[in-house]
PDB file of C-alpha atoms in Angstrom:
ATOM      1  CA  MET A   1     111.047 123.270  73.598  1.00 80.00           C
ATOM      2  CA  ARG A   2     109.027 121.012  70.901  1.00 90.00           C
ATOM      3  CA  VAL A   3     107.391 117.493  72.966  1.00 92.00           C
ATOM      4  CA  THR A   4     108.517 114.776  70.293  1.00 91.00           C
ATOM      5  CA  THR A   5     108.553 110.672  70.537  1.00 92.00           C
ATOM      6  CA  GLU A   6     111.886 110.740  72.172  1.00 90.00           C
ATOM      7  CA  TRP A   7     109.562 111.817  75.673  1.00 93.00           C
ATOM      8  CA  PHE A   8     107.829 108.315  75.652  1.00 94.00           C
ATOM      9  CA  PRO A   9     110.535 106.340  76.956  1.00 90.00           C
ATOM     10  CA  ILE A  10     109.713 108.626  80.327  1.00 92.00           C
ATOM     11  CA  VAL A  11     106.030 107.016  81.112  1.00 94.00           C
ATOM     12  CA  LEU A  12     107.274 103.958  80.527  1.00 92.00           C
ATOM     13  CA  GLY A  13     110.430 104.870  82.693  1.00 91.00           C
ATOM     14  CA  THR A  14     107.349 105.275  85.321  1.00 94.00           C
ATOM     15  CA  MET A  15     105.159 102.373  84.454  1.00 94.00           C
ATOM     16  CA  VAL A  16     108.005 100.130  85.413  1.00 91.00           C
ATOM     17  CA  LEU A  17     108.010 101.639  88.717  1.00 94.00           C
ATOM     18  CA  SER A  18     104.492 100.622  89.200  1.00 95.00           C
ATOM     19  CA  LEU A  19     105.609  97.488  88.068  1.00 92.00           C
ATOM     20  CA  THR A  20     107.724  97.453  90.738  1.00 92.00           C
ATOM     21  CA  SER A  21     105.650  97.877  93.325  1.00 95.00           C
ATOM     22  CA  TRP A  22     103.479  95.078  92.504  1.00 93.00           C
ATOM     23  CA  ILE A  23     105.898  92.214  91.860  1.00 92.00           C
ATOM     24  CA  ASP A  24     106.607  93.742  95.878  1.00 92.00           C
ATOM     25  CA  TYR A  25     103.077  92.773  96.429  1.00 94.00           C
ATOM     26  CA  THR A  26     102.917  89.689  94.473  1.00 91.00           C
ATOM     27  CA  VAL A  27     105.929  88.424  96.182  1.00 92.00           C
ATOM     28  CA  PHE A  28     106.482  89.621  99.529  1.00 91.00           C
ATOM     29  CA  ASN A  29     102.262  90.232  99.697  1.00 88.00           C
ATOM     30  CA  VAL A  30     102.947  94.159 101.089  1.00 87.00           C
ATOM     31  CA  SER A  31      99.717  95.341 100.650  1.00 90.00           C
ATOM     32  CA  VAL A  32     100.739  99.451 100.635  1.00 95.00           C
ATOM     33  CA  ALA A  33     102.981  98.159  97.665  1.00 94.00           C
ATOM     34  CA  TYR A  34      99.731  97.229  95.076  1.00 95.00           C
ATOM     35  CA  ASP A  35      98.275 100.229  96.676  1.00 95.00           C
ATOM     36  CA  ILE A  36     101.242 102.444  95.518  1.00 96.00           C
ATOM     37  CA  GLY A  37     101.626 100.766  92.098  1.00 95.00           C
ATOM     38  CA  LYS A  38      98.283 101.615  91.491  1.00 96.00           C
ATOM     39  CA  GLY A  39      98.639 105.584  92.336  1.00 96.00           C
ATOM     40  CA  ILE A  40     101.713 104.857  90.163  1.00 96.00           C
ATOM     41  CA  TYR A  41      99.932 103.332  86.929  1.00 97.00           C
ATOM     42  CA  PHE A  42      97.497 106.408  87.032  1.00 97.00           C
ATOM     43  CA  VAL A  43     100.042 109.280  87.557  1.00 97.00           C
ATOM     44  CA  ALA A  44     101.880 108.194  84.334  1.00 96.00           C
ATOM     45  CA  LEU A  45      98.310 107.785  82.117  1.00 96.00           C
ATOM     46  CA  ALA A  46      97.622 111.445  83.162  1.00 97.00           C
ATOM     47  CA  LEU A  47     101.639 112.199  82.094  1.00 96.00           C
ATOM     48  CA  LEU A  48     101.168 109.606  78.480  1.00 96.00           C
ATOM     49  CA  PHE A  49      97.757 112.039  77.975  1.00 96.00           C
ATOM     50  CA  VAL A  50      99.474 115.170  78.611  1.00 96.00           C
ATOM     51  CA  LEU A  51     102.376 114.114  76.748  1.00 95.00           C
ATOM     52  CA  LEU A  52     100.456 112.849  74.109  1.00 96.00           C
ATOM     53  CA  LEU A  53      98.347 116.365  74.199  1.00 96.00           C
ATOM     54  CA  LEU A  54     101.982 118.069  73.579  1.00 94.00           C
ATOM     55  CA  TRP A  55     103.112 116.033  70.374  1.00 95.00           C
ATOM     56  CA  LEU A  56     100.496 116.059  68.801  1.00 94.00           C
ATOM     57  CA  SER A  57      99.717 119.745  68.844  1.00 93.00           C
ATOM     58  CA  GLY A  58     103.299 120.227  67.935  1.00 91.00           C
ATOM     59  CA  TYR A  59     102.255 119.061  64.048  1.00 92.00           C
ATOM     60  CA  SER A  60     100.282 122.282  64.289  1.00 90.00           C
ATOM     61  CA  ASP A  61     103.398 123.304  62.294  1.00 89.00           C
ATOM     62  CA  PRO A  62     103.714 121.659  59.199  1.00 90.00           C
ATOM     63  CA  LYS A  63     107.670 121.359  59.099  1.00 92.00           C
ATOM     64  CA  ASN A  64     107.742 120.163  62.993  1.00 91.00           C
ATOM     65  CA  LEU A  65     105.638 117.055  61.161  1.00 90.00           C
ATOM     66  CA  LYS A  66     108.181 117.098  57.608  1.00 91.00           C
ATOM     67  CA  GLU A  67     110.965 117.227  60.602  1.00 91.00           C
ATOM     68  CA  ASP A  68     109.962 114.031  62.252  1.00 89.00           C
ATOM     69  CA  LEU A  69     109.153 111.927  59.094  1.00 88.00           C
ATOM     70  CA  SER A  70     112.717 113.010  58.420  1.00 86.00           C
ATOM     71  CA  SER A  71     114.160 111.310  61.615  1.00 86.00           C
ATOM     72  CA  VAL A  72     114.625 107.738  61.148  1.00 88.00           C
ATOM     73  CA  GLN A  73     115.029 108.236  65.523  1.00 85.00           C
ATOM     74  CA  ARG A  74     111.956 109.589  65.430  1.00 90.00           C
ATOM     75  CA  ILE A  75     110.220 107.583  63.745  1.00 92.00           C
ATOM     76  CA  SER A  76     111.422 104.467  65.274  1.00 92.00           C
ATOM     77  CA  PHE A  77     110.602 105.830  69.187  1.00 92.00           C
ATOM     78  CA  THR A  78     106.706 106.338  67.822  1.00 95.00           C
ATOM     79  CA  ALA A  79     106.417 102.639  68.774  1.00 95.00           C
ATOM     80  CA  PHE A  80     106.826 103.156  72.158  1.00 94.00           C
ATOM     81  CA  LEU A  81     103.218 103.940  71.924  1.00 96.00           C
ATOM     82  CA  ALA A  82     102.372 100.749  71.440  1.00 96.00           C
ATOM     83  CA  VAL A  83     104.869  99.339  73.781  1.00 95.00           C
ATOM     84  CA  LEU A  84     102.863 101.873  75.793  1.00 96.00           C
ATOM     85  CA  MET A  85      99.409 100.760  75.073  1.00 96.00           C
ATOM     86  CA  PHE A  86     100.244  96.767  75.527  1.00 96.00           C
ATOM     87  CA  VAL A  87     102.124  97.216  79.203  1.00 95.00           C
ATOM     88  CA  SER A  88      98.406  99.549  80.277  1.00 96.00           C
ATOM     89  CA  GLY A  89      96.865  97.408  78.895  1.00 95.00           C
ATOM     90  CA  PHE A  90      98.582  94.834  81.145  1.00 95.00           C
ATOM     91  CA  PHE A  91      98.266  97.019  84.623  1.00 95.00           C
ATOM     92  CA  TYR A  92      94.329  97.781  83.967  1.00 95.00           C
ATOM     93  CA  THR A  93      93.565  93.579  84.369  1.00 93.00           C
ATOM     94  CA  VAL A  94      96.183  94.306  87.266  1.00 92.00           C
ATOM     95  CA  TYR A  95      94.552  97.347  89.087  1.00 94.00           C
ATOM     96  CA  ILE A  96      90.945  97.855  87.302  1.00 94.00           C
ATOM     97  CA  SER A  97      89.354  94.384  85.935  1.00 88.00           C
ATOM     98  CA  SER A  98      89.879  91.383  84.089  1.00 87.00           C
ATOM     99  CA  SER A  99      86.486  91.177  83.524  1.00 88.00           C
ATOM    100  CA  PRO A 100      84.961  89.309  79.963  1.00 88.00           C
ATOM    101  CA  THR A 101      83.521  93.132  78.684  1.00 90.00           C
ATOM    102  CA  SER A 102      87.445  94.547  79.892  1.00 92.00           C
ATOM    103  CA  ILE A 103      89.348  91.351  78.000  1.00 91.00           C
ATOM    104  CA  THR A 104      87.076  91.245  74.841  1.00 91.00           C
ATOM    105  CA  TRP A 105      88.123  95.690  74.932  1.00 94.00           C
ATOM    106  CA  LEU A 106      92.005  94.541  75.472  1.00 94.00           C
ATOM    107  CA  SER A 107      91.840  92.338  72.847  1.00 93.00           C
ATOM    108  CA  TYR A 108      90.774  95.047  70.007  1.00 94.00           C
ATOM    109  CA  LEU A 109      93.230  96.945  72.371  1.00 96.00           C
ATOM    110  CA  PHE A 110      96.698  94.225  71.189  1.00 96.00           C
ATOM    111  CA  PHE A 111      95.519  94.350  67.278  1.00 96.00           C
ATOM    112  CA  LEU A 112      96.045  97.916  67.206  1.00 97.00           C
ATOM    113  CA  GLY A 113      99.258  98.047  69.348  1.00 97.00           C
ATOM    114  CA  PHE A 114     100.969  95.739  66.813  1.00 97.00           C
ATOM    115  CA  SER A 115      99.158  97.278  64.472  1.00 97.00           C
ATOM    116  CA  LEU A 116     101.198 100.560  65.000  1.00 97.00           C
ATOM    117  CA  ALA A 117     103.674  98.435  65.779  1.00 96.00           C
ATOM    118  CA  LEU A 118     104.822  96.944  62.481  1.00 97.00           C
ATOM    119  CA  VAL A 119     103.740  99.528  60.262  1.00 96.00           C
ATOM    120  CA  VAL A 120     105.792 101.447  62.254  1.00 96.00           C
ATOM    121  CA  ASN A 121     108.422  98.903  62.026  1.00 94.00           C
ATOM    122  CA  VAL A 122     108.190  98.770  58.186  1.00 95.00           C
ATOM    123  CA  ILE A 123     108.712 102.639  57.823  1.00 93.00           C
ATOM    124  CA  THR A 124     111.662 101.597  59.805  1.00 90.00           C
ATOM    125  CA  TRP A 125     113.442  99.829  57.807  1.00 88.00           C
ATOM    126  CA  VAL A 126     112.924 100.704  54.929  1.00 89.00           C
ATOM    127  CA  LYS A 127     114.539 103.702  55.448  1.00 87.00           C
ATOM    128  CA  ILE A 128     117.231 102.139  56.354  1.00 84.00           C
ATOM    129  CA  TYR A 129     117.289  99.572  53.629  1.00 83.00           C
ATOM    130  CA  LEU A 130     117.058 103.209  51.687  1.00 84.00           C
ATOM    131  CA  SER A 131     119.965 104.270  53.657  1.00 75.00           C
ATOM    132  CA  GLU A 132     118.383 108.074  54.187  1.00 62.00           C
ATOM    133  CA  GLY A 133     120.612 110.129  55.953  1.00 63.00           C
ATOM    134  CA  VAL A 134     120.633 106.578  59.056  1.00 72.00           C
ATOM    135  CA  THR A 135     123.287 106.537  61.195  1.00 73.00           C
ATOM    136  CA  LEU A 136     122.765 102.979  62.652  1.00 74.00           C
ATOM    137  CA  GLY A 137     122.775 102.910  66.147  1.00 72.00           C
ATOM    138  CA  TYR A 138     120.132 101.000  69.473  1.00 76.00           C
ATOM    139  CA  GLY A 139     117.157 103.395  68.803  1.00 78.00           C
ATOM    140  CA  LEU A 140     116.438 101.557  66.000  1.00 84.00           C
ATOM    141  CA  LEU A 141     115.742  98.608  68.207  1.00 86.00           C
ATOM    142  CA  VAL A 142     112.542  99.995  69.661  1.00 90.00           C
ATOM    143  CA  PRO A 143     110.133  99.015  66.917  1.00 92.00           C
ATOM    144  CA  SER A 144     111.268  95.624  66.995  1.00 90.00           C
ATOM    145  CA  ILE A 145     111.065  94.987  71.027  1.00 90.00           C
ATOM    146  CA  ALA A 146     107.870  96.941  70.592  1.00 93.00           C
ATOM    147  CA  LEU A 147     106.537  93.861  67.945  1.00 94.00           C
ATOM    148  CA  SER A 148     107.514  91.154  70.935  1.00 93.00           C
ATOM    149  CA  ALA A 149     105.774  93.436  73.402  1.00 93.00           C
ATOM    150  CA  ASP A 150     102.797  92.630  72.063  1.00 93.00           C
ATOM    151  CA  VAL A 151     103.015  89.163  74.917  1.00 92.00           C
ATOM    152  CA  VAL A 152     102.708  92.148  77.704  1.00 92.00           C
ATOM    153  CA  LEU A 153      99.321  92.251  76.929  1.00 92.00           C
ATOM    154  CA  GLY A 154      98.859  88.707  75.285  1.00 90.00           C
ATOM    155  CA  ALA A 155      99.630  86.487  77.904  1.00 86.00           C
ATOM    156  CA  PRO A 156      96.591  88.041  80.574  1.00 87.00           C
ATOM    157  CA  ILE A 157      94.150  87.672  78.351  1.00 88.00           C
ATOM    158  CA  LEU A 158      94.467  83.900  77.239  1.00 83.00           C
ATOM    159  CA  PRO A 159      94.851  80.512  77.891  1.00 76.00           C
ATOM    160  CA  PRO A 160      95.248  79.559  80.982  1.00 68.00           C
ATOM    161  CA  PHE A 161      95.032  83.005  82.357  1.00 70.00           C
ATOM    162  CA  SER A 162      91.745  83.769  80.906  1.00 74.00           C
ATOM    163  CA  TYR A 163      88.954  82.036  79.346  1.00 77.00           C
ATOM    164  CA  VAL A 164      87.388  84.728  78.173  1.00 80.00           C
ATOM    165  CA  LEU A 165      88.363  85.494  74.671  1.00 81.00           C
ATOM    166  CA  LYS A 166      87.297  81.938  72.836  1.00 74.00           C
ATOM    167  CA  ASP A 167      89.340  82.251  69.285  1.00 71.00           C
ATOM    168  CA  VAL A 168      92.925  82.402  70.124  1.00 81.00           C
ATOM    169  CA  THR A 169      94.327  81.191  67.614  1.00 82.00           C
ATOM    170  CA  LEU A 170      95.185  84.419  65.663  1.00 86.00           C
ATOM    171  CA  ILE A 171      96.387  86.278  68.667  1.00 88.00           C
ATOM    172  CA  TYR A 172      99.033  83.225  69.430  1.00 85.00           C
ATOM    173  CA  ALA A 173      99.901  83.199  65.777  1.00 86.00           C
ATOM    174  CA  VAL A 174     100.284  86.979  65.913  1.00 91.00           C
ATOM    175  CA  MET A 175     103.018  86.394  69.182  1.00 90.00           C
ATOM    176  CA  LEU A 176     104.578  84.056  67.347  1.00 88.00           C
ATOM    177  CA  PHE A 177     105.018  86.279  64.375  1.00 92.00           C
ATOM    178  CA  SER A 178     106.619  88.954  66.138  1.00 93.00           C
ATOM    179  CA  LEU A 179     108.996  86.591  68.360  1.00 91.00           C
ATOM    180  CA  GLY A 180     110.738  85.180  64.974  1.00 91.00           C
ATOM    181  CA  ILE A 181     110.623  89.210  63.353  1.00 93.00           C
ATOM    182  CA  THR A 182     111.875  90.643  66.993  1.00 91.00           C
ATOM    183  CA  THR A 183     114.670  87.425  66.883  1.00 91.00           C
ATOM    184  CA  LEU A 184     116.326  88.298  63.400  1.00 90.00           C
ATOM    185  CA  GLN A 185     116.297  91.999  63.733  1.00 88.00           C
ATOM    186  CA  PHE A 186     117.727  91.882  67.115  1.00 86.00           C
ATOM    187  CA  VAL A 187     120.575  89.717  65.378  1.00 85.00           C
ATOM    188  CA  PHE A 188     121.583  91.612  62.834  1.00 85.00           C
ATOM    189  CA  LEU A 189     120.772  95.004  63.316  1.00 81.00           C
ATOM    190  CA  GLY A 190     121.463  94.654  67.348  1.00 74.00           C
ATOM    191  CA  SER A 191     125.031  93.623  65.896  1.00 74.00           C
ATOM    192  CA  ALA A 192     125.502  96.323  62.873  1.00 73.00           C
ATOM    193  CA  SER A 193     124.795  98.758  65.907  1.00 69.00           C
ATOM    194  CA  LEU A 194     127.407  97.982  68.083  1.00 70.00           C
ATOM    195  CA  MET A 195     129.887  97.869  65.381  1.00 70.00           C
ATOM    196  CA  SER A 196     128.797 101.302  64.538  1.00 68.00           C
ATOM    197  CA  HIS A 197     128.893 101.959  68.677  1.00 65.00           C
ATOM    198  CA  ILE A 198     132.357 100.231  69.089  1.00 65.00           C
ATOM    199  CA  GLN A 199     133.794 102.345  65.567  1.00 65.00           C
ATOM    200  CA  GLY A 200     132.458 105.733  67.212  1.00 63.00           C
ATOM    201  CA  ASN A 201     128.381 106.233  67.098  1.00 60.00           C
ATOM    202  CA  ARG A 202     128.543 106.659  71.069  1.00 58.00           C
ATOM    203  CA  ALA A 203     125.277 106.535  71.805  1.00 55.00           C
ATOM    204  CA  PHE A 204     125.002 106.561  75.732  1.00 53.00           C
ATOM    205  CA  PRO A 205     121.011 107.354  76.172  1.00 58.00           C
ATOM    206  CA  THR A 206     120.164 104.420  74.373  1.00 61.00           C
ATOM    207  CA  VAL A 207     122.741 101.816  75.122  1.00 63.00           C
ATOM    208  CA  MET A 208     120.013  99.693  77.085  1.00 69.00           C
ATOM    209  CA  ILE A 209     118.095  98.988  74.500  1.00 73.00           C
ATOM    210  CA  PRO A 210     119.418  95.671  73.920  1.00 73.00           C
ATOM    211  CA  LEU A 211     118.633  94.612  77.225  1.00 78.00           C
ATOM    212  CA  GLY A 212     115.526  95.380  76.337  1.00 77.00           C
ATOM    213  CA  ALA A 213     115.490  93.421  73.342  1.00 79.00           C
ATOM    214  CA  ALA A 214     117.032  90.628  75.312  1.00 84.00           C
ATOM    215  CA  SER A 215     114.839  90.279  78.076  1.00 86.00           C
ATOM    216  CA  ILE A 216     111.553  91.038  75.532  1.00 88.00           C
ATOM    217  CA  ILE A 217     112.938  87.581  73.833  1.00 88.00           C
ATOM    218  CA  GLY A 218     113.029  86.128  77.405  1.00 88.00           C
ATOM    219  CA  ILE A 219     108.988  87.015  78.440  1.00 86.00           C
ATOM    220  CA  ASN A 220     108.273  85.418  75.107  1.00 86.00           C
ATOM    221  CA  VAL A 221     109.629  82.126  75.303  1.00 84.00           C
ATOM    222  CA  LEU A 222     108.915  81.802  79.131  1.00 82.00           C
ATOM    223  CA  SER A 223     105.220  82.110  77.662  1.00 79.00           C
ATOM    224  CA  PHE A 224     105.645  79.345  75.418  1.00 72.00           C
ATOM    225  CA  PRO A 225     104.176  76.844  78.152  1.00 65.00           C
ATOM    226  CA  ALA A 226     100.958  78.695  77.653  1.00 65.00           C
ATOM    227  CA  TYR A 227     100.702  77.509  73.272  1.00 65.00           C
ATOM    228  CA  ASN A 228     100.241  73.892  74.669  1.00 63.00           C
ATOM    229  CA  TYR A 229      96.115  74.826  75.178  1.00 62.00           C
ATOM    230  CA  LEU A 230      96.119  74.846  71.126  1.00 60.00           C
ATOM    231  CA  ALA A 231      96.720  71.339  68.759  1.00 60.00           C
ATOM    232  CA  SER A 232      99.028  73.805  66.605  1.00 57.00           C
ATOM    233  CA  TRP A 233     101.505  74.903  69.202  1.00 58.00           C
ATOM    234  CA  THR A 234     103.001  72.382  71.337  1.00 61.00           C
ATOM    235  CA  SER A 235     106.162  72.818  73.118  1.00 60.00           C
ATOM    236  CA  PRO A 236     107.695  71.186  76.577  1.00 60.00           C
ATOM    237  CA  LEU A 237     105.883  71.502  79.870  1.00 59.00           C
ATOM    238  CA  ARG A 238     109.350  71.769  81.311  1.00 60.00           C
TER     239      ARG A 238
END
């Protein structure tokens, strides 16, 4: 059995376990939860590394590459790599380092993840527009979610959380740009996917994805007060 992009959510799910432990530590001040979360984070990184190697090794046969490029869902799920970049970068600031050097490198990771998510998003929507064997489903929302997931890494490396980066206007603009695209795509593609689901396309394994889209939009909105630190972006303090 070949490892394809549908395997990447396994890593993301493992990262969520780390997030749960970190929240337990933060809210309830349980020190052992911090250590457990850190251990899970490294397990998730190792799992990601293994899956990446297995995924890339599958392309030693050109037929597999052609097969994946013809599958809009596999193209869509490639955007999970961008989400994993953002999440891994966030946990790096939590568990390893938030030094000026690491924040600078994480800003590069931010733009790399955004670029990947944007490219996958465009390719996915071109295939949807051309209707190249596309069956509408919730899985096609993944590139949209990946775009706005940039806030997961963007928030901890920007003011007021970090004062290391000097020119932050571009990062703020990218986050707002991503939120706009995600919201519009969620409205249009989400409603179309819902109708497809009701009419008989029972894509049960991906029914939680719309919740992920709504959640990431909510996280962006909750981050809006940070934009007050730029003269060009303002929002109410309350």
